[in-house]
PDB file of C-alpha atoms in Angstrom:
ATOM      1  CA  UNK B 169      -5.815  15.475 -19.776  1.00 53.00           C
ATOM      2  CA  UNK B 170      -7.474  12.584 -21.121  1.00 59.00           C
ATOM      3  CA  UNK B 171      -5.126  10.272 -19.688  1.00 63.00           C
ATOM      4  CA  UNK B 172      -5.941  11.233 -16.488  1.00 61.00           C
ATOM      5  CA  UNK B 173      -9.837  11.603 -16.701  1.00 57.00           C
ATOM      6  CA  UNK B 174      -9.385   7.891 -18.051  1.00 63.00           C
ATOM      7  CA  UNK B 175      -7.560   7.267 -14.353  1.00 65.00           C
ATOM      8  CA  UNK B 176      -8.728   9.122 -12.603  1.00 67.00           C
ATOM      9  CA  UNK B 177     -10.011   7.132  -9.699  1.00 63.00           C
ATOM     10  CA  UNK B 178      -6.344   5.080  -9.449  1.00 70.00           C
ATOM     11  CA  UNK B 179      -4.819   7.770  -9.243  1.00 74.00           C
ATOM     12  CA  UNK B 180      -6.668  10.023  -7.174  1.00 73.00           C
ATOM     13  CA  UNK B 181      -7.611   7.532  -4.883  1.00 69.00           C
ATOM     14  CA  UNK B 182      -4.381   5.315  -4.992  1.00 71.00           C
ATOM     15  CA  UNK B 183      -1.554   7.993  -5.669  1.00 76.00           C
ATOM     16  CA  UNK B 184      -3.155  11.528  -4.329  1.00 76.00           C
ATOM     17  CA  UNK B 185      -5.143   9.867  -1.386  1.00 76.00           C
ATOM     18  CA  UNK B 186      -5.653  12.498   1.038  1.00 73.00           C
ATOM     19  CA  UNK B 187      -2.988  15.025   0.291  1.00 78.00           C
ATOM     20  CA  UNK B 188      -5.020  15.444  -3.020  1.00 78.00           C
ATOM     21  CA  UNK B 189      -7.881  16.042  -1.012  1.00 75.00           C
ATOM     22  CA  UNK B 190      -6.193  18.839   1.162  1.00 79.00           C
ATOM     23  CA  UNK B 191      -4.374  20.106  -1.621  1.00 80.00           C
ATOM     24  CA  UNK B 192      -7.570  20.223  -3.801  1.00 78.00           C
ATOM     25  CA  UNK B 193      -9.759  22.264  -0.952  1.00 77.00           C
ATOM     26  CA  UNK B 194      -6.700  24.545  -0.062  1.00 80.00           C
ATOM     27  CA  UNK B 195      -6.738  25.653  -3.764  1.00 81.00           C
ATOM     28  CA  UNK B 196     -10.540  26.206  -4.009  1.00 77.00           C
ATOM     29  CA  UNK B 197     -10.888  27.860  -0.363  1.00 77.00           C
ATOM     30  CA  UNK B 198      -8.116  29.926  -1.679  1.00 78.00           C
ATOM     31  CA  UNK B 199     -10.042  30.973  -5.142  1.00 79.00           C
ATOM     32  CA  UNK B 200     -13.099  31.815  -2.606  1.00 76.00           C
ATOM     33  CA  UNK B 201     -10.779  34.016  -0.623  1.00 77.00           C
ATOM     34  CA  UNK B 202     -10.466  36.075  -3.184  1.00 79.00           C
ATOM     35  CA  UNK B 203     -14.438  36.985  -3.196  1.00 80.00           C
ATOM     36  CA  UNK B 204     -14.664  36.048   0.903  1.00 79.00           C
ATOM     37  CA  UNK B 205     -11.686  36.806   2.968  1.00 80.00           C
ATOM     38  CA  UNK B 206     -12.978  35.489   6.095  1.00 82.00           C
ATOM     39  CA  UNK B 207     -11.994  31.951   4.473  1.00 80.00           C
ATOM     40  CA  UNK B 208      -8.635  33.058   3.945  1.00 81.00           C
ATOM     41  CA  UNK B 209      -7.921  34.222   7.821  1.00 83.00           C
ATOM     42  CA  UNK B 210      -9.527  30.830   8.818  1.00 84.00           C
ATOM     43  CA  UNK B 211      -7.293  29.090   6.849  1.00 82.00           C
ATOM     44  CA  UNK B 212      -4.390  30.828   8.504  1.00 85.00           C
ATOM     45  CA  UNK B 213      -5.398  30.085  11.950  1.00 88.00           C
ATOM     46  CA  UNK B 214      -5.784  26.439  10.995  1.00 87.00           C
ATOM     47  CA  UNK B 215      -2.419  26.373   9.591  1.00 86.00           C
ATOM     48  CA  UNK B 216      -0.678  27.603  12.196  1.00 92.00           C
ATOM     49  CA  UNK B 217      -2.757  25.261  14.491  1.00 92.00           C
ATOM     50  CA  UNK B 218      -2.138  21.983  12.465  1.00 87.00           C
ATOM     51  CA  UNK B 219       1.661  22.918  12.394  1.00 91.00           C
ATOM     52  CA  UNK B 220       1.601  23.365  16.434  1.00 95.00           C
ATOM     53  CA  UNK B 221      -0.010  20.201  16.790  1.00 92.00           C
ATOM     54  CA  UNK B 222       2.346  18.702  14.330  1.00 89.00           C
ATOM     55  CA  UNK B 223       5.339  20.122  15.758  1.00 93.00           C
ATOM     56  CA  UNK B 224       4.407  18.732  19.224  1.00 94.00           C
ATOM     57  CA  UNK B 225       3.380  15.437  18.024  1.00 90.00           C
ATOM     58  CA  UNK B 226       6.588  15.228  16.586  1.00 92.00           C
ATOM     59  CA  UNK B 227       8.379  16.510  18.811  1.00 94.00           C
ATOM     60  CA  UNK B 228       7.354  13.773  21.687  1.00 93.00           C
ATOM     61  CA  UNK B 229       7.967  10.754  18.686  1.00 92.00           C
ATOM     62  CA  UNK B 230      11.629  12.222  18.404  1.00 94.00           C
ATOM     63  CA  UNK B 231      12.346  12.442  22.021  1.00 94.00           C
ATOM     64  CA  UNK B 232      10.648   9.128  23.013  1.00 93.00           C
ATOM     65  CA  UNK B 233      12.373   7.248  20.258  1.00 92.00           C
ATOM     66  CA  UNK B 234       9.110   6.551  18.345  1.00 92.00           C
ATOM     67  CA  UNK B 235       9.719   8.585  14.997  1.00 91.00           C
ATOM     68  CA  UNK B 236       9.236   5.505  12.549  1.00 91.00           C
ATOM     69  CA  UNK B 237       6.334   4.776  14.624  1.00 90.00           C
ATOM     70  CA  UNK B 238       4.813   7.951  14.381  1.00 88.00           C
ATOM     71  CA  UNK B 239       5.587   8.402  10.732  1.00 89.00           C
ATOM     72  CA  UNK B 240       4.373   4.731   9.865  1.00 89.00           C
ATOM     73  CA  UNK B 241       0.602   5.760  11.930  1.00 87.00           C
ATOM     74  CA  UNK B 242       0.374   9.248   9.936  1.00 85.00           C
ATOM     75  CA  UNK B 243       1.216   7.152   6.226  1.00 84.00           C
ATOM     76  CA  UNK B 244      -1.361   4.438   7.687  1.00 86.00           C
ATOM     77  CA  UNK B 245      -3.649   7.099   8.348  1.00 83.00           C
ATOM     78  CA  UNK B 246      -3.370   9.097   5.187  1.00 80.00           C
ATOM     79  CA  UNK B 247      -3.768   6.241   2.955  1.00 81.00           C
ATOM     80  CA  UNK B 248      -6.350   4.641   4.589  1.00 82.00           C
ATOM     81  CA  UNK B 249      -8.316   8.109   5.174  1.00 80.00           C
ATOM     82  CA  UNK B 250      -7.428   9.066   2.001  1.00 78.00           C
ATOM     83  CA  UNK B 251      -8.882   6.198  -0.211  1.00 79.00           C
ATOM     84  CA  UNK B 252     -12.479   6.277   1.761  1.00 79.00           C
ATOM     85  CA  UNK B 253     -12.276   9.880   1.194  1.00 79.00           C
ATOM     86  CA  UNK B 254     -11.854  10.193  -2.280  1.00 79.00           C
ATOM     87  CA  UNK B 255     -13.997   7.053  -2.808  1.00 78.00           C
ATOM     88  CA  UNK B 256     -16.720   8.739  -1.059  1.00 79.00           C
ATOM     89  CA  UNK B 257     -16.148  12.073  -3.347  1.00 80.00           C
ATOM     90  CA  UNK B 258     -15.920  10.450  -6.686  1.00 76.00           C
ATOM     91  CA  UNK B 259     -18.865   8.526  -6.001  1.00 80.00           C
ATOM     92  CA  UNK B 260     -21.243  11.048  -4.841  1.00 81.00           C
ATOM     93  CA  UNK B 261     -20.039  13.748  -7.620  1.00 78.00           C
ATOM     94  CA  UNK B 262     -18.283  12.162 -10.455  1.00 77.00           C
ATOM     95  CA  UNK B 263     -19.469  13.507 -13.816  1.00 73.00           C
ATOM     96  CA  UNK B 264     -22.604  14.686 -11.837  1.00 73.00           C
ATOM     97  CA  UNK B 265     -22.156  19.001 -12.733  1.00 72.00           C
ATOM     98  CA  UNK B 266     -24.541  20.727 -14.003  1.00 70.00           C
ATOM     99  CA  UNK B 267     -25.913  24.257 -13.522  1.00 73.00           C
ATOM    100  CA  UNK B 268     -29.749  24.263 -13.449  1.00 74.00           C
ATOM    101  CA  UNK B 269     -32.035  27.230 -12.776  1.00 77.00           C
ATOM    102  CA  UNK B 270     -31.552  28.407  -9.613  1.00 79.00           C
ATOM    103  CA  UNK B 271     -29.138  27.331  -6.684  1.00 82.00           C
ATOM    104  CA  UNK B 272     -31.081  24.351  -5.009  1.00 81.00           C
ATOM    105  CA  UNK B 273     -31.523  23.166  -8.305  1.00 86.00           C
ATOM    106  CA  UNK B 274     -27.924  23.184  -9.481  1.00 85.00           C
ATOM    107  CA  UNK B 275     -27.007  20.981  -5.548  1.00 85.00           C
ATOM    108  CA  UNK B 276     -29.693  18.602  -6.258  1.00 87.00           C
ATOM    109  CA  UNK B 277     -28.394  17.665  -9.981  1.00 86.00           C
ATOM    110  CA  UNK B 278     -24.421  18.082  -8.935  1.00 85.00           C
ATOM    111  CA  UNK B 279     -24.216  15.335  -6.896  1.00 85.00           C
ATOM    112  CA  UNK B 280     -25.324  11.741  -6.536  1.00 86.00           C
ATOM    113  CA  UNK B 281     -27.533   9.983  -4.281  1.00 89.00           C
ATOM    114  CA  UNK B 282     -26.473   6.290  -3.191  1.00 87.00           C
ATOM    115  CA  UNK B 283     -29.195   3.653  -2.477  1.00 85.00           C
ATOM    116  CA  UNK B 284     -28.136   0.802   0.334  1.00 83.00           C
ATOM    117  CA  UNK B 285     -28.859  -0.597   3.971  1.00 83.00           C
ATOM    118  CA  UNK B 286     -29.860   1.495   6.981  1.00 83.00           C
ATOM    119  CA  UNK B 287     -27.288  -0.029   8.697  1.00 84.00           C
ATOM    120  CA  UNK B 288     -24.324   1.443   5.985  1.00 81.00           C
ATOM    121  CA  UNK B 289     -26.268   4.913   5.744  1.00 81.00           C
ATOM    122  CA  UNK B 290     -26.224   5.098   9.520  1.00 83.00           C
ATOM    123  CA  UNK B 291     -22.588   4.774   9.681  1.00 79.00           C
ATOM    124  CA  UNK B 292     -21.896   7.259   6.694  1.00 77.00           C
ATOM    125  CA  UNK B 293     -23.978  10.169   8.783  1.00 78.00           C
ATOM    126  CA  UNK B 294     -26.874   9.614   6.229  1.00 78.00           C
ATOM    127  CA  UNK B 295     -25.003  11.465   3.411  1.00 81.00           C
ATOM    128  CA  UNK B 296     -25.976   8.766   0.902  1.00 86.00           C
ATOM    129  CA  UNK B 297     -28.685  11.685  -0.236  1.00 89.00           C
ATOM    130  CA  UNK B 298     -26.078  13.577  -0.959  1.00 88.00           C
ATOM    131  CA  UNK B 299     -27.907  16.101  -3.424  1.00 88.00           C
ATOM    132  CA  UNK B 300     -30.521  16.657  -0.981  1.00 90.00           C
ATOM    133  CA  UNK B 301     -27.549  17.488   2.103  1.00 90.00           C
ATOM    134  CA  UNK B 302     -26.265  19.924  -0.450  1.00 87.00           C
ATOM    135  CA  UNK B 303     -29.596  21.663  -1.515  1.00 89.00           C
ATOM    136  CA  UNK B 304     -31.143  21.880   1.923  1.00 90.00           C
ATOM    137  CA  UNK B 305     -27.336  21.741   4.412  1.00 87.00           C
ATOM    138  CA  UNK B 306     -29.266  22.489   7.555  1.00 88.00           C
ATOM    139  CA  UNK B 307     -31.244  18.956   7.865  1.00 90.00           C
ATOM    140  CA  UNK B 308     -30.476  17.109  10.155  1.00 89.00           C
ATOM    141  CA  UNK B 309     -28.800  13.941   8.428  1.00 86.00           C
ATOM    142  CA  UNK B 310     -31.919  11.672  10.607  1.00 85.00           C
ATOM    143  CA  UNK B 311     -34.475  13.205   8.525  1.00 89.00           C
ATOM    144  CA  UNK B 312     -32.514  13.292   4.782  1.00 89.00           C
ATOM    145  CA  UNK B 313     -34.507  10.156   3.764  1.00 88.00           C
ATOM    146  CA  UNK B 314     -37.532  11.743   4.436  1.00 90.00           C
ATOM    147  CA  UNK B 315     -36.619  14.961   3.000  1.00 92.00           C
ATOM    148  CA  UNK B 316     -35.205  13.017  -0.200  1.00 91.00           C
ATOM    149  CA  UNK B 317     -39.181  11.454  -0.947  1.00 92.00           C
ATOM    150  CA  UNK B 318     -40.806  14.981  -0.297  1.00 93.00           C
ATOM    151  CA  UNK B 319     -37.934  16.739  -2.485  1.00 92.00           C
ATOM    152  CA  UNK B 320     -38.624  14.288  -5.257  1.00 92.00           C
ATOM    153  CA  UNK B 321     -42.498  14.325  -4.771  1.00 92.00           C
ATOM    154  CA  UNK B 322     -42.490  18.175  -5.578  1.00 91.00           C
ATOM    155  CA  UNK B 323     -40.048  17.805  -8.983  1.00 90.00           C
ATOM    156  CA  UNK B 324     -42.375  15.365 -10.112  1.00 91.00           C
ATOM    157  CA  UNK B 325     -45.152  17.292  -9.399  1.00 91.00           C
ATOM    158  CA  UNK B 326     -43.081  20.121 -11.452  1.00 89.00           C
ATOM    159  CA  UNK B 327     -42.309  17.796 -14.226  1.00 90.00           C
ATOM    160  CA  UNK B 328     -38.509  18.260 -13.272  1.00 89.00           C
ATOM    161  CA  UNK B 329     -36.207  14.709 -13.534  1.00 87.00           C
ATOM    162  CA  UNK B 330     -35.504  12.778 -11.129  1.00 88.00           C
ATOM    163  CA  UNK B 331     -32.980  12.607  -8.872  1.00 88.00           C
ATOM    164  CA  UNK B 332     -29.864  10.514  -9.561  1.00 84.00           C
ATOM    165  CA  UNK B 333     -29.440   7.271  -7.127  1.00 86.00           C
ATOM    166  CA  UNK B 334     -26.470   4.991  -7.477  1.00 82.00           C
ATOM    167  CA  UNK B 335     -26.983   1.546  -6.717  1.00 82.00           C
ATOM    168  CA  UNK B 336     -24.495   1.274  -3.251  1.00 78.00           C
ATOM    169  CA  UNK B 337     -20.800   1.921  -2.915  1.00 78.00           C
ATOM    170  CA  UNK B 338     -19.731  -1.119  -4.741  1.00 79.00           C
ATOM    171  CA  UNK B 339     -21.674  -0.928  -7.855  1.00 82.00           C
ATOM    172  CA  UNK B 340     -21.123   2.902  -8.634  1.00 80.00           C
ATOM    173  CA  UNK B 341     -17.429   2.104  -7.982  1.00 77.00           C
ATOM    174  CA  UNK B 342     -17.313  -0.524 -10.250  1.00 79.00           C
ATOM    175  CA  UNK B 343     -19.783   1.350 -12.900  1.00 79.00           C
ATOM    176  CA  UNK B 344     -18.174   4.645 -12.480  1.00 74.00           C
ATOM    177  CA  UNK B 345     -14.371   3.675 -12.738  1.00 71.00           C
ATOM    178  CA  UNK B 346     -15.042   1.520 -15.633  1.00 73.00           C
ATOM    179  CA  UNK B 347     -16.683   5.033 -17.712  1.00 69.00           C
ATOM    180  CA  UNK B 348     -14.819   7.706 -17.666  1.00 63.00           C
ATOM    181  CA  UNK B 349     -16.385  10.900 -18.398  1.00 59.00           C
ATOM    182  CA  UNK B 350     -15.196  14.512 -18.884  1.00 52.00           C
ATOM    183  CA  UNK B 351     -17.902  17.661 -18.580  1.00 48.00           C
ATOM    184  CA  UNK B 352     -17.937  19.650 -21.514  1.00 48.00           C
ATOM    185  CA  UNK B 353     -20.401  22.934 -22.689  1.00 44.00           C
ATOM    186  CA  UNK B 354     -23.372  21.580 -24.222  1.00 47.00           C
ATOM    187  CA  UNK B 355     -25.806  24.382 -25.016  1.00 46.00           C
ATOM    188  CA  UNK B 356     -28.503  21.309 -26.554  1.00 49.00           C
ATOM    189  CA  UNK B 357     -28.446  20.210 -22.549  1.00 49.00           C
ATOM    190  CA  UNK B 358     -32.181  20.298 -22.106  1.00 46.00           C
ATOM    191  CA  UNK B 359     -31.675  20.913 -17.926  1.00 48.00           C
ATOM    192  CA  UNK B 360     -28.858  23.373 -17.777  1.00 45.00           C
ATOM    193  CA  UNK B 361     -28.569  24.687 -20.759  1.00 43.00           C
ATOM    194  CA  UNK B 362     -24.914  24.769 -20.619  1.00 42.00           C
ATOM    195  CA  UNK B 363     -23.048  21.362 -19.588  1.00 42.00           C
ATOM    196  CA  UNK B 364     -23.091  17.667 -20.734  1.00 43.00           C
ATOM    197  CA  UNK B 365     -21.070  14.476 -19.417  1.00 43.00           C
ATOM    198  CA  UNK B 366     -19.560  13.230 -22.427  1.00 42.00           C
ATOM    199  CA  UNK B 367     -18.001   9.720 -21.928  1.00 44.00           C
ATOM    200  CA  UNK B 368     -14.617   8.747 -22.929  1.00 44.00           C
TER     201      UNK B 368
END
């Protein structure tokens, strides 16, 4: 276990790429199935759809003679996909749980926010305030800078701490892959009461 919290990012971003990423939300959709079976019908529809689509993608690649194409665009694709993905995910929630009091509380400490240009937030949908997109889902991702100043203006006023920021994509990457951490019960945790990121 260690072993792999100590590489994790390689591997999950090198080795798993995307398929980790599927695999890792079919297995958690499936757990909330259990309390929400809606989720498990939509994943059933979406299987069936995906293999359709697949089958007739594949399909046209075998009778056109463009199989290795095909296959080399989808292993492009995944990889490609895959390590942006799991970049993005490891950055904005690495060793970030926590359970606080309350729900929006618990999404604004669970997840990291990512300080950079306009420019780069524009082109990531804004999702650099990535605690406040998970406290508060419904803004629209034009208004989540805004939203983050007013949603750190009223913890201060409530003596609450502040909300994580990275310092850009490159940095945390760097920072983050170079300290491990695993998440272990910590009943001393003066926020949650509960969890602690213990480094490694």
């Amino acid at each position: 276990m260690q072993w792999y919290v100590r590489h994790q990012w390689q591997i999950d971003l090198l080795i798993l790429g995307r398929f980790g990423m599927i695999g890792k939300t079919i297995v958690r959709g499936w757990q909330l199935g259990k309390t929400m079976p809606a989720i498990r019908r939509v994943f059933l529809f979406d299987a069936i759809a995906i293999v359709l689509v697949q089958t007739s993608c594949l399909t046209v690649a075998v009778l056109t003679h463009h199989l290795w194409r095909y296959l080399v665009f989808w292993l492009i694709l995944e990889r490609v996909i895959g390590v942006l993905i799991q970049a993005r995910d490891h950055l904005e929630h690495y060793g970030m749980w926590s359970q606080a009091a309350g729900h929006q509380l618990t999404q604004l400490y669970s997840s990291r926010n990512l300080a950079m240009h306009p420019m780069v937030a524009w082109l990531v949908g804004g999702l650099n305030y990535h605690s406040v997109h998970h406290a508060f889902p419904s803004i629209p991702f034009n208004r989540l800078p805004e939203a983050f100043i007013r949603v750190e203006t009223v913890l201060q006023q409530h003596h609450l701490p502040a909300l994580t920021v990275g310092c850009g994509y490159v940095e945390e990457t760097r920072r983050l892959s170079a300290q491990p951490s695993v998440i272990e019960v910590d009943p001393s945790n003066h926020l949650t009461g509960r969890y602690s990121i213990l480094n490694l």
